Short mmCIF file of N, CA and C and ligand atoms in Angstrom, two decimals:
data_model
loop_
_atom_site.label_atom_id
_atom_site.label_comp_id
_atom_site.label_asym_id
_atom_site.label_seq_id
_atom_site.Cartn_x
_atom_site.Cartn_y
_atom_site.Cartn_z
N MET A 1 -26.74 -155.58 69.64
CA MET A 1 -27.78 -156.46 69.68
C MET A 1 -27.97 -157.24 68.40
N ARG A 2 -28.27 -158.62 68.39
CA ARG A 2 -28.75 -159.03 67.12
C ARG A 2 -29.87 -158.73 66.35
N VAL A 3 -29.92 -158.31 65.19
CA VAL A 3 -31.19 -157.96 64.78
C VAL A 3 -32.15 -159.02 64.26
N HIS A 4 -33.41 -158.83 64.68
CA HIS A 4 -34.50 -159.99 64.16
C HIS A 4 -35.20 -159.73 62.92
N HIS A 5 -35.56 -158.34 62.83
CA HIS A 5 -36.24 -157.92 61.54
C HIS A 5 -36.46 -156.43 61.63
N ILE A 6 -36.84 -155.97 60.39
CA ILE A 6 -36.99 -154.40 60.10
C ILE A 6 -38.49 -154.12 60.01
N GLY A 7 -39.42 -153.73 60.81
CA GLY A 7 -40.64 -153.68 60.88
C GLY A 7 -41.35 -152.61 59.88
N TYR A 8 -41.89 -153.01 58.76
CA TYR A 8 -42.84 -151.93 58.14
C TYR A 8 -44.19 -152.01 58.17
N LEU A 9 -44.89 -150.74 58.27
CA LEU A 9 -46.36 -150.55 58.64
C LEU A 9 -46.85 -150.27 57.30
N VAL A 10 -47.59 -151.01 56.62
CA VAL A 10 -48.14 -151.06 55.18
C VAL A 10 -49.69 -150.94 55.02
N LYS A 11 -50.01 -150.31 54.06
CA LYS A 11 -51.58 -150.22 53.90
C LYS A 11 -52.16 -151.29 53.34
N ARG A 12 -51.51 -152.12 52.24
CA ARG A 12 -51.89 -153.19 51.39
C ARG A 12 -50.73 -154.16 51.59
N LEU A 13 -50.85 -155.35 52.40
CA LEU A 13 -49.60 -156.15 52.56
C LEU A 13 -49.31 -156.97 51.46
N ALA A 14 -50.58 -157.51 50.76
CA ALA A 14 -50.36 -158.28 49.63
C ALA A 14 -49.41 -157.64 48.23
N ARG A 15 -50.03 -156.35 48.25
CA ARG A 15 -48.97 -155.61 47.19
C ARG A 15 -47.84 -155.15 47.97
N SER A 16 -47.40 -155.02 49.17
CA SER A 16 -46.05 -154.90 49.53
C SER A 16 -45.36 -156.06 49.46
N GLU A 17 -45.79 -157.25 49.62
CA GLU A 17 -45.10 -158.71 49.45
C GLU A 17 -44.67 -158.47 47.92
N GLU A 18 -45.66 -158.01 47.00
CA GLU A 18 -45.18 -158.30 45.55
C GLU A 18 -44.00 -157.18 45.37
N ALA A 19 -43.89 -156.15 45.96
CA ALA A 19 -42.97 -155.12 45.71
C ALA A 19 -41.70 -155.61 46.33
N PHE A 20 -41.49 -156.28 47.36
CA PHE A 20 -40.44 -156.71 48.16
C PHE A 20 -39.93 -157.84 47.39
N ALA A 21 -41.09 -158.78 46.68
CA ALA A 21 -40.68 -159.92 45.84
C ALA A 21 -39.74 -159.85 44.71
N LYS A 22 -40.13 -158.53 44.17
CA LYS A 22 -39.48 -157.98 43.04
C LYS A 22 -37.91 -157.58 43.37
N LEU A 23 -37.67 -157.47 44.61
CA LEU A 23 -36.41 -157.02 45.16
C LEU A 23 -35.50 -158.17 45.53
N GLY A 24 -36.17 -159.39 45.36
CA GLY A 24 -35.59 -160.77 45.90
C GLY A 24 -35.87 -161.26 47.10
N TYR A 25 -36.95 -160.59 47.74
CA TYR A 25 -37.43 -160.96 49.13
C TYR A 25 -38.21 -162.66 48.71
N GLN A 26 -38.18 -163.39 49.71
CA GLN A 26 -38.95 -164.77 49.89
C GLN A 26 -39.92 -164.74 50.99
N VAL A 27 -41.11 -165.02 50.89
CA VAL A 27 -42.08 -165.10 51.89
C VAL A 27 -41.38 -166.16 53.04
N GLU A 28 -41.15 -165.72 54.14
CA GLU A 28 -40.66 -166.71 55.17
C GLU A 28 -41.78 -167.34 56.13
N ARG A 29 -42.69 -166.35 56.53
CA ARG A 29 -43.72 -166.87 57.30
C ARG A 29 -45.00 -166.25 56.76
N ALA A 30 -46.02 -166.78 56.15
CA ALA A 30 -47.02 -166.15 55.45
C ALA A 30 -48.10 -165.44 56.28
N VAL A 31 -49.07 -164.43 55.67
CA VAL A 31 -49.52 -163.86 56.33
C VAL A 31 -50.56 -164.39 57.72
N LYS A 32 -50.29 -163.99 58.76
CA LYS A 32 -51.17 -164.22 60.06
C LYS A 32 -51.80 -163.22 60.85
N TYR A 33 -53.17 -163.43 61.17
CA TYR A 33 -53.75 -162.28 61.98
C TYR A 33 -53.25 -162.26 63.46
N ASP A 34 -52.87 -161.25 63.78
CA ASP A 34 -52.49 -161.02 65.04
C ASP A 34 -53.90 -160.20 65.89
N HIS A 35 -54.36 -161.17 66.51
CA HIS A 35 -55.69 -160.46 67.35
C HIS A 35 -55.32 -159.71 68.52
N VAL A 36 -54.08 -159.60 69.13
CA VAL A 36 -53.63 -158.72 70.06
C VAL A 36 -53.76 -157.35 69.44
N ARG A 37 -53.12 -157.10 68.37
CA ARG A 37 -52.90 -155.81 67.71
C ARG A 37 -54.17 -155.67 66.74
N ASP A 38 -54.67 -156.57 66.19
CA ASP A 38 -55.51 -156.33 65.10
C ASP A 38 -54.90 -155.73 63.87
N VAL A 39 -53.95 -156.69 63.72
CA VAL A 39 -53.00 -156.50 62.47
C VAL A 39 -52.47 -157.84 61.71
N ASN A 40 -52.38 -157.74 60.46
CA ASN A 40 -51.94 -158.95 59.60
C ASN A 40 -50.40 -158.72 59.61
N ILE A 41 -49.74 -159.77 59.81
CA ILE A 41 -48.38 -159.89 59.71
C ILE A 41 -47.88 -160.72 58.77
N SER A 42 -46.73 -160.61 58.01
CA SER A 42 -45.89 -161.63 57.51
C SER A 42 -44.41 -161.22 57.68
N PHE A 43 -43.63 -162.38 57.38
CA PHE A 43 -42.32 -161.99 57.20
C PHE A 43 -41.35 -162.34 55.94
N MET A 44 -40.70 -161.64 55.67
CA MET A 44 -40.17 -162.03 54.19
C MET A 44 -38.46 -162.08 54.41
N LYS A 45 -37.82 -162.65 53.87
CA LYS A 45 -36.21 -162.73 53.83
C LYS A 45 -35.64 -162.61 52.58
N ASN A 46 -34.34 -161.81 52.63
CA ASN A 46 -33.74 -161.81 51.39
C ASN A 46 -32.04 -161.92 52.13
N GLY A 47 -31.58 -163.06 51.87
CA GLY A 47 -30.45 -163.23 52.44
C GLY A 47 -30.46 -163.03 53.94
N ASP A 48 -29.60 -162.23 54.79
CA ASP A 48 -29.75 -162.27 56.08
C ASP A 48 -30.69 -161.10 56.61
N TYR A 49 -31.26 -160.21 55.52
CA TYR A 49 -32.34 -159.51 56.00
C TYR A 49 -33.61 -159.77 56.03
N ARG A 50 -34.39 -159.70 57.19
CA ARG A 50 -35.88 -159.81 57.50
C ARG A 50 -36.55 -158.65 57.37
N VAL A 51 -37.68 -158.68 56.83
CA VAL A 51 -38.70 -157.62 56.74
C VAL A 51 -39.91 -158.21 57.54
N GLU A 52 -40.64 -157.40 58.16
CA GLU A 52 -41.99 -157.64 59.04
C GLU A 52 -42.98 -156.72 58.34
N LEU A 53 -44.00 -157.13 57.58
CA LEU A 53 -44.81 -156.61 57.06
C LEU A 53 -46.11 -156.26 57.94
N ILE A 54 -46.61 -155.38 58.19
CA ILE A 54 -47.85 -155.28 59.33
C ILE A 54 -48.56 -154.24 58.54
N GLU A 55 -49.89 -154.86 58.56
CA GLU A 55 -50.94 -154.26 58.03
C GLU A 55 -52.12 -153.94 58.99
N PRO A 56 -52.46 -153.09 59.41
CA PRO A 56 -53.68 -152.89 60.42
C PRO A 56 -54.93 -153.40 59.63
N ALA A 57 -55.50 -154.23 60.47
CA ALA A 57 -56.44 -154.74 59.96
C ALA A 57 -57.72 -154.09 60.02
N SER A 58 -57.95 -153.14 60.76
CA SER A 58 -59.07 -152.31 60.66
C SER A 58 -58.85 -150.81 61.27
N LYS A 59 -59.80 -149.97 61.21
CA LYS A 59 -59.46 -148.59 61.72
C LYS A 59 -59.36 -148.81 63.24
N GLU A 60 -59.86 -149.91 63.80
CA GLU A 60 -60.00 -150.21 65.15
C GLU A 60 -58.41 -150.50 65.84
N SER A 61 -57.77 -151.05 64.83
CA SER A 61 -56.20 -151.31 65.11
C SER A 61 -55.54 -150.24 65.88
N PRO A 62 -54.73 -150.74 67.20
CA PRO A 62 -54.07 -149.56 67.67
C PRO A 62 -52.95 -149.10 66.63
N LEU A 63 -52.50 -149.78 65.82
CA LEU A 63 -51.69 -149.17 64.95
C LEU A 63 -51.83 -148.64 63.60
N TYR A 64 -53.47 -148.48 63.48
CA TYR A 64 -53.95 -147.58 62.42
C TYR A 64 -53.51 -146.24 62.22
N PRO A 65 -53.42 -145.56 63.48
CA PRO A 65 -53.07 -143.97 63.58
C PRO A 65 -51.84 -143.86 63.23
N LEU A 66 -51.06 -144.88 63.20
CA LEU A 66 -49.55 -144.59 62.93
C LEU A 66 -49.22 -144.76 61.31
N LEU A 67 -50.37 -144.93 60.75
CA LEU A 67 -50.23 -145.00 59.08
C LEU A 67 -50.04 -143.68 58.82
N LYS A 68 -50.51 -142.59 59.41
CA LYS A 68 -50.40 -141.09 59.22
C LYS A 68 -48.98 -140.76 58.92
N ASN A 69 -47.88 -141.36 59.88
CA ASN A 69 -46.44 -140.98 59.85
C ASN A 69 -45.78 -142.16 59.16
N TYR A 70 -46.09 -143.25 58.91
CA TYR A 70 -45.17 -144.26 58.51
C TYR A 70 -45.83 -144.98 57.28
N LYS A 71 -46.89 -144.82 56.67
CA LYS A 71 -47.31 -145.31 55.62
C LYS A 71 -46.40 -146.20 54.47
N ASN A 72 -46.29 -147.36 54.55
CA ASN A 72 -45.51 -148.21 53.47
C ASN A 72 -44.07 -147.74 53.73
N SER A 73 -43.48 -147.76 55.07
CA SER A 73 -42.26 -147.35 55.47
C SER A 73 -41.77 -148.03 56.79
N PRO A 74 -40.37 -148.12 56.77
CA PRO A 74 -39.90 -149.00 58.07
C PRO A 74 -40.35 -148.00 59.41
N TYR A 75 -40.68 -148.73 60.35
CA TYR A 75 -40.90 -147.90 61.61
C TYR A 75 -40.31 -148.31 62.89
N HIS A 76 -39.75 -149.62 62.95
CA HIS A 76 -38.79 -150.01 63.92
C HIS A 76 -37.91 -151.05 63.63
N ILE A 77 -36.98 -151.19 64.34
CA ILE A 77 -36.21 -152.52 64.11
C ILE A 77 -36.28 -153.36 65.47
N CYS A 78 -36.36 -154.73 65.18
CA CYS A 78 -36.49 -155.71 66.29
C CYS A 78 -35.20 -156.36 66.70
N TYR A 79 -34.75 -156.30 67.79
CA TYR A 79 -33.70 -157.05 68.31
C TYR A 79 -34.02 -158.37 69.31
N PHE A 80 -33.00 -159.44 69.03
CA PHE A 80 -33.10 -160.44 69.98
C PHE A 80 -32.61 -160.13 71.28
N ALA A 81 -33.29 -160.28 72.46
CA ALA A 81 -33.07 -160.20 73.86
C ALA A 81 -32.89 -161.73 74.46
N GLU A 82 -31.85 -162.00 74.80
CA GLU A 82 -31.69 -163.24 75.60
C GLU A 82 -32.63 -163.09 76.92
N ASP A 83 -32.57 -162.26 77.72
CA ASP A 83 -33.37 -161.92 78.93
C ASP A 83 -33.87 -160.64 78.58
N LEU A 84 -35.34 -160.82 78.32
CA LEU A 84 -36.20 -159.66 77.91
C LEU A 84 -36.13 -158.59 79.00
N GLU A 85 -36.74 -158.94 80.06
CA GLU A 85 -36.50 -157.98 81.44
C GLU A 85 -35.16 -157.49 81.64
N ALA A 86 -34.16 -158.19 81.64
CA ALA A 86 -32.98 -157.49 81.84
C ALA A 86 -32.55 -156.42 80.83
N ALA A 87 -32.79 -156.99 79.50
CA ALA A 87 -32.57 -156.01 78.35
C ALA A 87 -33.45 -154.60 78.58
N ARG A 88 -34.56 -154.87 78.96
CA ARG A 88 -35.49 -153.55 79.15
C ARG A 88 -34.90 -152.78 80.32
N ARG A 89 -34.41 -153.54 81.20
CA ARG A 89 -34.02 -152.65 82.51
C ARG A 89 -32.65 -151.64 81.88
N LYS A 90 -31.79 -152.60 81.43
CA LYS A 90 -30.42 -151.94 80.99
C LYS A 90 -30.76 -150.84 79.89
N LEU A 91 -31.58 -151.09 78.85
CA LEU A 91 -31.94 -149.90 77.99
C LEU A 91 -32.69 -148.81 78.70
N GLU A 92 -33.63 -149.03 79.55
CA GLU A 92 -34.08 -147.85 80.38
C GLU A 92 -32.85 -147.08 81.12
N SER A 93 -32.06 -147.88 81.65
CA SER A 93 -30.84 -147.02 82.34
C SER A 93 -30.22 -146.01 81.08
N ASP A 94 -30.32 -146.67 80.05
CA ASP A 94 -29.45 -145.97 78.74
C ASP A 94 -30.65 -145.01 78.24
N GLY A 95 -31.81 -144.61 78.77
CA GLY A 95 -32.62 -143.72 78.26
C GLY A 95 -33.74 -144.02 77.35
N PHE A 96 -33.71 -145.23 77.02
CA PHE A 96 -35.05 -145.67 76.41
C PHE A 96 -36.24 -145.87 77.03
N MET A 97 -37.27 -145.50 76.68
CA MET A 97 -38.54 -145.48 77.41
C MET A 97 -39.38 -146.87 76.91
N VAL A 98 -40.17 -147.29 77.63
CA VAL A 98 -41.06 -148.30 77.38
C VAL A 98 -42.39 -147.66 76.95
N ILE A 99 -42.82 -147.96 75.38
CA ILE A 99 -44.11 -147.59 74.98
C ILE A 99 -45.16 -148.83 74.76
N GLN A 100 -44.85 -149.99 74.77
CA GLN A 100 -45.58 -151.24 74.88
C GLN A 100 -44.91 -152.14 75.68
N ASP A 101 -45.41 -152.36 77.02
CA ASP A 101 -44.93 -153.44 77.89
C ASP A 101 -45.12 -154.72 77.35
N THR A 102 -44.42 -155.52 78.05
CA THR A 102 -44.25 -157.03 77.66
C THR A 102 -45.76 -157.43 77.32
N GLN A 103 -45.58 -158.35 75.88
CA GLN A 103 -46.96 -158.54 75.30
C GLN A 103 -46.60 -159.88 74.22
N VAL A 104 -47.56 -160.80 74.31
CA VAL A 104 -47.21 -161.85 73.38
C VAL A 104 -47.57 -161.58 72.01
N ALA A 105 -46.63 -162.01 71.02
CA ALA A 105 -46.63 -161.71 69.68
C ALA A 105 -46.94 -162.82 68.85
N PRO A 106 -48.27 -163.12 68.34
CA PRO A 106 -48.58 -164.56 67.82
C PRO A 106 -47.80 -164.93 66.75
N ALA A 107 -47.45 -163.63 65.82
CA ALA A 107 -46.79 -163.91 64.57
C ALA A 107 -45.28 -164.44 65.02
N LEU A 108 -45.03 -164.32 66.15
CA LEU A 108 -43.45 -164.57 66.72
C LEU A 108 -43.80 -165.81 67.35
N ASP A 109 -44.57 -166.83 67.10
CA ASP A 109 -44.64 -168.06 67.53
C ASP A 109 -44.91 -167.96 69.02
N GLY A 110 -45.59 -166.78 69.58
CA GLY A 110 -46.28 -166.54 71.11
C GLY A 110 -45.07 -166.01 71.91
N ARG A 111 -44.07 -165.67 71.43
CA ARG A 111 -42.83 -165.21 72.30
C ARG A 111 -43.37 -163.82 72.64
N ASN A 112 -42.61 -163.23 73.59
CA ASN A 112 -42.84 -161.90 74.21
C ASN A 112 -42.04 -160.79 73.56
N VAL A 113 -42.70 -159.73 73.42
CA VAL A 113 -42.19 -158.51 72.84
C VAL A 113 -42.37 -157.27 73.70
N ILE A 114 -41.21 -156.49 73.52
CA ILE A 114 -41.59 -154.91 74.46
C ILE A 114 -41.10 -154.22 73.32
N PHE A 115 -41.90 -152.95 73.16
CA PHE A 115 -41.44 -152.01 72.40
C PHE A 115 -41.07 -150.78 73.12
N MET A 116 -39.81 -150.10 72.80
CA MET A 116 -39.35 -149.05 73.57
C MET A 116 -38.99 -147.85 72.54
N VAL A 117 -39.03 -146.96 72.96
CA VAL A 117 -38.60 -145.71 72.00
C VAL A 117 -37.39 -144.75 72.60
N SER A 118 -36.37 -144.31 71.61
CA SER A 118 -35.24 -143.49 71.85
C SER A 118 -35.68 -142.41 71.21
N ALA A 119 -35.47 -141.18 71.84
CA ALA A 119 -35.44 -139.75 71.57
C ALA A 119 -34.79 -139.60 70.16
N ASP A 120 -33.49 -140.38 70.08
CA ASP A 120 -32.40 -140.20 68.87
C ASP A 120 -32.62 -141.31 68.03
N ILE A 121 -33.43 -142.35 68.00
CA ILE A 121 -33.44 -143.37 66.98
C ILE A 121 -34.98 -143.99 66.89
N GLY A 122 -35.73 -143.43 67.80
CA GLY A 122 -37.20 -143.87 67.35
C GLY A 122 -37.52 -145.25 68.23
N ILE A 123 -38.32 -145.89 67.42
CA ILE A 123 -38.92 -147.21 68.21
C ILE A 123 -38.18 -148.32 67.83
N ILE A 124 -37.83 -149.10 68.89
CA ILE A 124 -37.46 -150.28 68.91
C ILE A 124 -38.12 -151.58 69.48
N GLU A 125 -37.84 -152.76 69.08
CA GLU A 125 -38.45 -153.90 69.65
C GLU A 125 -37.61 -155.02 70.14
N LEU A 126 -38.17 -155.39 71.31
CA LEU A 126 -37.31 -156.63 71.64
C LEU A 126 -38.23 -157.76 71.51
N VAL A 127 -37.40 -159.00 71.28
CA VAL A 127 -38.12 -160.30 71.36
C VAL A 127 -37.29 -161.14 72.06
N GLU A 128 -37.73 -162.15 72.51
CA GLU A 128 -37.22 -163.24 73.27
C GLU A 128 -36.48 -164.19 72.19
N GLU A 129 -35.44 -164.86 72.55
CA GLU A 129 -34.78 -165.67 71.86
C GLU A 129 -35.72 -166.75 71.60
N ASN A 130 -35.55 -167.22 70.31
CA ASN A 130 -36.49 -168.52 70.01
C ASN A 130 -35.87 -169.84 70.82
N PRO A 131 -36.90 -170.31 71.64
CA PRO A 131 -36.31 -171.34 72.54
C PRO A 131 -35.86 -172.67 71.91
N GLY A 132 -36.52 -172.82 70.62
CA GLY A 132 -35.81 -173.80 69.92
C GLY A 132 -34.48 -173.57 68.93
N GLY A 133 -33.97 -172.54 69.23
CA GLY A 133 -32.93 -172.22 68.52
C GLY A 133 -33.12 -171.57 67.16
N GLY A 134 -32.16 -171.40 66.23
CA GLY A 134 -32.59 -170.91 65.04
C GLY A 134 -32.57 -169.32 64.90
N ASP A 135 -32.85 -168.78 63.72
CA ASP A 135 -32.39 -167.36 63.79
C ASP A 135 -34.00 -166.96 63.82
N PHE A 136 -34.95 -167.34 63.55
CA PHE A 136 -36.27 -166.83 63.68
C PHE A 136 -36.86 -166.58 65.20
NI1 LIG B 201 -41.69 -156.14 64.76
#
């Protein structure tokens, strides 16, 4: 499956952007507030590599507790799925489990995403292909 991004959970998004910029990453999508998850999200790119920086906006964010385990580190890889439901069913039959069912992702132009987990490789995210084409 084609990779869309590597998701980093960060404590201070602006500072993480500065650190990635020093490694040659450029902001692809400026910070946007995701009201579904109460997080701030930006995307940065370095060649073909895209990182998603996710900063819990408050202690009420469902992602805030994850900072205990994943502070300033990658915690999921996101893959494109042509057919989200078909991809979910296929991966479920391969042993992956849904941890966050279909939900709109405002930072991904409102496309649907699903989060799944594998006992062997941790958390993955599936995102619908961009209906307008392109690699974002
Ligand atoms: Ni993501």
